[in-house]
Tab-separated table of C-alpha atoms in Angstrom:
chain	number	residue	atom	x	y	z
B	844	MET	CA	-0.078	-0.448	0.081
B	845	LYS	CA	1.062	3.684	-0.706
B	846	ILE	CA	1.135	5.211	1.914
B	847	ALA	CA	2.725	8.679	1.302
B	848	THR	CA	3.951	11.085	-1.280
B	849	VAL	CA	6.213	14.554	0.367
B	850	ARG	CA	7.694	16.997	-2.114
B	851	ILE	CA	9.908	19.136	-0.457
B	852	SER	CA	10.807	22.925	-1.400
B	853	GLY	CA	12.961	24.519	0.132
B	854	VAL	CA	11.710	25.247	3.344
B	855	CYS	CA	8.233	24.307	2.237
B	856	LEU	CA	7.184	20.354	3.118
B	857	LEU	CA	3.317	19.207	1.608
B	858	ALA	CA	2.165	15.656	2.421
B	859	ALA	CA	-0.979	14.226	1.091
B	860	ALA	CA	-1.886	10.756	2.698
B	861	LEU	CA	-2.387	8.348	-1.140
B	862	ALA	CA	-4.374	4.766	-1.958
B	863	LEU	CA	-3.281	2.163	-5.132
B	864	ALA	CA	-5.432	3.342	-7.604
B	865	GLY	CA	-6.215	3.087	-11.220
B	866	ALA	CA	-5.857	6.452	-12.653
B	867	ALA	CA	-7.019	7.926	-16.902
B	868	GLN	CA	-3.340	8.153	-18.973
B	869	ALA	CA	-2.799	11.223	-21.329
B	870	ALA	CA	-4.822	8.954	-23.837
B	871	GLY	CA	-7.915	8.996	-21.549
B	872	LYS	CA	-6.993	4.949	-21.741
B	873	PRO	CA	-6.895	3.104	-18.266
B	874	ALA	CA	-3.898	1.964	-16.824
B	875	ALA	CA	-4.193	-1.384	-16.137
B	876	LYS	CA	-3.745	-1.888	-12.300
B	877	SER	CA	-1.141	-5.456	-12.632
B	878	LEU	CA	0.903	-6.858	-14.910
B	879	ASP	CA	3.420	-8.658	-15.963
B	880	LYS	CA	6.678	-7.136	-16.572
B	881	ALA	CA	6.544	-8.655	-20.025
B	882	ALA	CA	3.361	-6.671	-20.795
B	883	LEU	CA	4.408	-2.773	-19.457
B	884	PRO	CA	3.323	0.018	-21.820
B	885	ALA	CA	5.930	0.156	-24.865
B	886	GLY	CA	8.316	2.963	-23.734
B	887	PHE	CA	8.301	2.353	-19.989
B	888	ALA	CA	11.829	1.620	-18.541
B	889	ILE	CA	12.707	-0.181	-15.311
B	890	GLY	CA	14.876	0.327	-12.685
B	891	LYS	CA	15.785	-1.121	-8.604
B	892	GLY	CA	16.410	2.097	-7.581
B	893	GLN	CA	20.331	2.092	-7.088
B	894	PRO	CA	22.213	3.099	-9.466
B	895	PRO	CA	19.533	5.223	-10.388
B	896	LEU	CA	17.441	5.079	-13.376
B	897	ALA	CA	18.492	7.981	-15.561
B	898	LEU	CA	15.865	9.298	-18.639
B	899	LYS	CA	17.000	11.315	-21.833
B	900	VAL	CA	12.841	13.308	-22.062
B	901	GLU	CA	12.729	15.540	-25.575
B	902	LEU	CA	10.397	18.019	-25.688
B	903	ALA	CA	8.998	20.144	-29.041
B	904	ASP	CA	6.103	22.133	-29.056
B	905	GLY	CA	5.419	22.000	-25.378
B	906	GLN	CA	5.504	18.196	-25.180
B	907	ALA	CA	7.055	15.439	-24.459
B	908	ARG	CA	8.343	13.492	-27.978
B	909	SER	CA	10.729	11.066	-26.509
B	910	THR	CA	11.673	9.730	-23.879
B	911	VAL	CA	15.056	6.835	-23.701
B	912	VAL	CA	17.064	5.495	-21.167
B	913	SER	CA	20.863	7.106	-20.511
B	914	ASP	CA	23.873	7.246	-19.067
B	915	ALA	CA	23.715	10.342	-16.681
B	916	ALA	CA	25.799	12.656	-18.084
B	917	GLN	CA	22.629	12.885	-20.807
B	918	ALA	CA	19.904	12.293	-18.279
B	919	ASN	CA	17.711	14.988	-17.817
B	920	VAL	CA	14.921	12.533	-15.307
B	921	THR	CA	16.080	11.024	-12.398
B	922	ALA	CA	14.455	7.820	-10.314
B	923	SER	CA	16.289	6.147	-8.101
B	924	GLY	CA	15.599	4.510	-4.618
B	925	SER	CA	15.733	3.324	-0.819
B	926	ALA	CA	14.982	1.478	1.306
B	927	ASP	CA	14.533	1.304	4.892
B	928	GLY	CA	12.920	-0.580	7.873
B	929	GLY	CA	10.700	-1.995	4.897
B	930	GLU	CA	9.416	1.239	4.078
B	931	THR	CA	10.338	2.172	0.381
B	932	MET	CA	11.206	5.835	-1.098
B	933	LEU	CA	11.903	6.584	-4.497
B	934	THR	CA	12.600	9.872	-5.685
B	935	ILE	CA	12.166	11.354	-8.639
B	936	ARG	CA	13.904	14.712	-10.293
B	937	HIS	CA	14.283	16.583	-13.362
B	938	ASP	CA	15.633	19.843	-14.850
B	939	LEU	CA	13.692	20.287	-17.579
B	940	ALA	CA	11.647	24.302	-17.698
B	941	VAL	CA	8.168	22.661	-17.716
B	942	ALA	CA	6.292	19.628	-14.741
B	943	LEU	CA	6.555	16.514	-15.826
B	944	LYS	CA	3.735	13.236	-14.904
B	945	PHE	CA	4.642	10.456	-15.235
B	946	ASP	CA	3.344	7.112	-15.140
B	947	LEU	CA	4.495	4.868	-11.872
B	948	TYR	CA	4.060	1.064	-11.556
B	949	VAL	CA	5.779	-0.628	-8.574
B	950	SER	CA	6.590	-4.564	-8.392
B	951	SER	CA	7.184	-6.559	-5.209
B	952	ASP	CA	8.958	-8.950	-7.021
B	953	GLY	CA	10.600	-7.874	-10.090
B	954	GLU	CA	7.953	-9.403	-12.227
B	955	ARG	CA	4.288	-8.687	-11.451
B	956	PHE	CA	3.639	-4.710	-11.690
B	957	GLU	CA	1.126	-2.582	-9.417
B	958	TYR	CA	0.055	0.840	-11.272
B	959	THR	CA	0.036	3.174	-8.479
B	960	SER	CA	-1.099	7.376	-8.292
B	961	SER	CA	2.230	9.660	-8.085
B	962	CYS	CA	2.073	13.222	-8.799
B	963	ALA	CA	3.768	15.692	-11.126
B	964	VAL	CA	7.294	16.825	-11.074
B	965	THR	CA	8.187	20.232	-10.426
B	966	PRO	CA	11.685	21.366	-11.771
B	967	GLY	CA	14.774	21.660	-9.725
B	968	ILE	CA	11.901	20.172	-7.132
B	969	SER	CA	12.048	16.170	-6.308
B	970	SER	CA	9.023	14.080	-6.067
B	971	PHE	CA	9.507	11.868	-3.418
B	972	GLU	CA	7.094	8.469	-3.293
B	973	MET	CA	6.558	6.274	-0.273
B	974	TRP	CA	5.485	2.582	0.171
B	975	SER	CA	4.703	0.796	3.594
B	976	ARG	CA	6.588	-2.487	1.855
B	977	PRO	CA	9.896	-3.784	-0.327
B	978	ILE	CA	9.731	-2.750	-3.847
B	979	ARG	CA	11.717	-4.094	-5.955
B	980	ALA	CA	11.614	-2.936	-9.322
B	981	PHE	CA	10.105	0.221	-10.589
B	982	ALA	CA	8.725	1.366	-14.124
B	983	LEU	CA	8.848	5.201	-15.791
B	984	GLY	CA	6.972	6.057	-18.308
B	985	ASN	CA	4.068	7.834	-20.894
B	986	PRO	CA	6.193	11.442	-19.795
B	987	ARG	CA	3.856	14.368	-20.477
B	988	VAL	CA	3.818	18.265	-19.948
B	989	VAL	CA	1.364	18.971	-16.615
B	990	PRO	CA	-0.135	22.287	-16.935
B	991	ALA	CA	0.982	25.053	-14.191
B	992	GLY	CA	-2.340	24.388	-12.247
B	993	ARG	CA	-2.799	21.027	-12.464
B	994	MET	CA	-0.548	19.868	-10.320
B	995	ALA	CA	-2.602	16.680	-8.755
B	996	CYS	CA	-1.039	14.274	-7.617
B	997	ASP	CA	-2.979	10.775	-9.233
């Protein structure tokens, strides 16, 4: 069960309790709640937390147009994880000039992935997603630019 999402910006701390739930993808289709690794949507990258997953997201005409796994020097998005006492935290950060929303799947065994809610990532501010259970792998994909007034966590 996902227990909280935390954002830190200077001295501002915002925490919101979130439950696992399906959400609509950018195309308006509901995300599958549970998938085998091989059935993850095209374009999703799988990370294990350490080393950090490094992605290069290309923007064109105000939209995210492509995403590729990259080396750390070329990446503009990083996602890293840590575990402590059975709890897992995923940190997502990017250095683009716009807010981005990703779809996120998590896995306790590295083979079966569950869709989970996530928050948009504001430029220069890390987004922290937390679960009260061990997460062995995560899949991140479907990046999209989020309008300034639409920073909801879903």
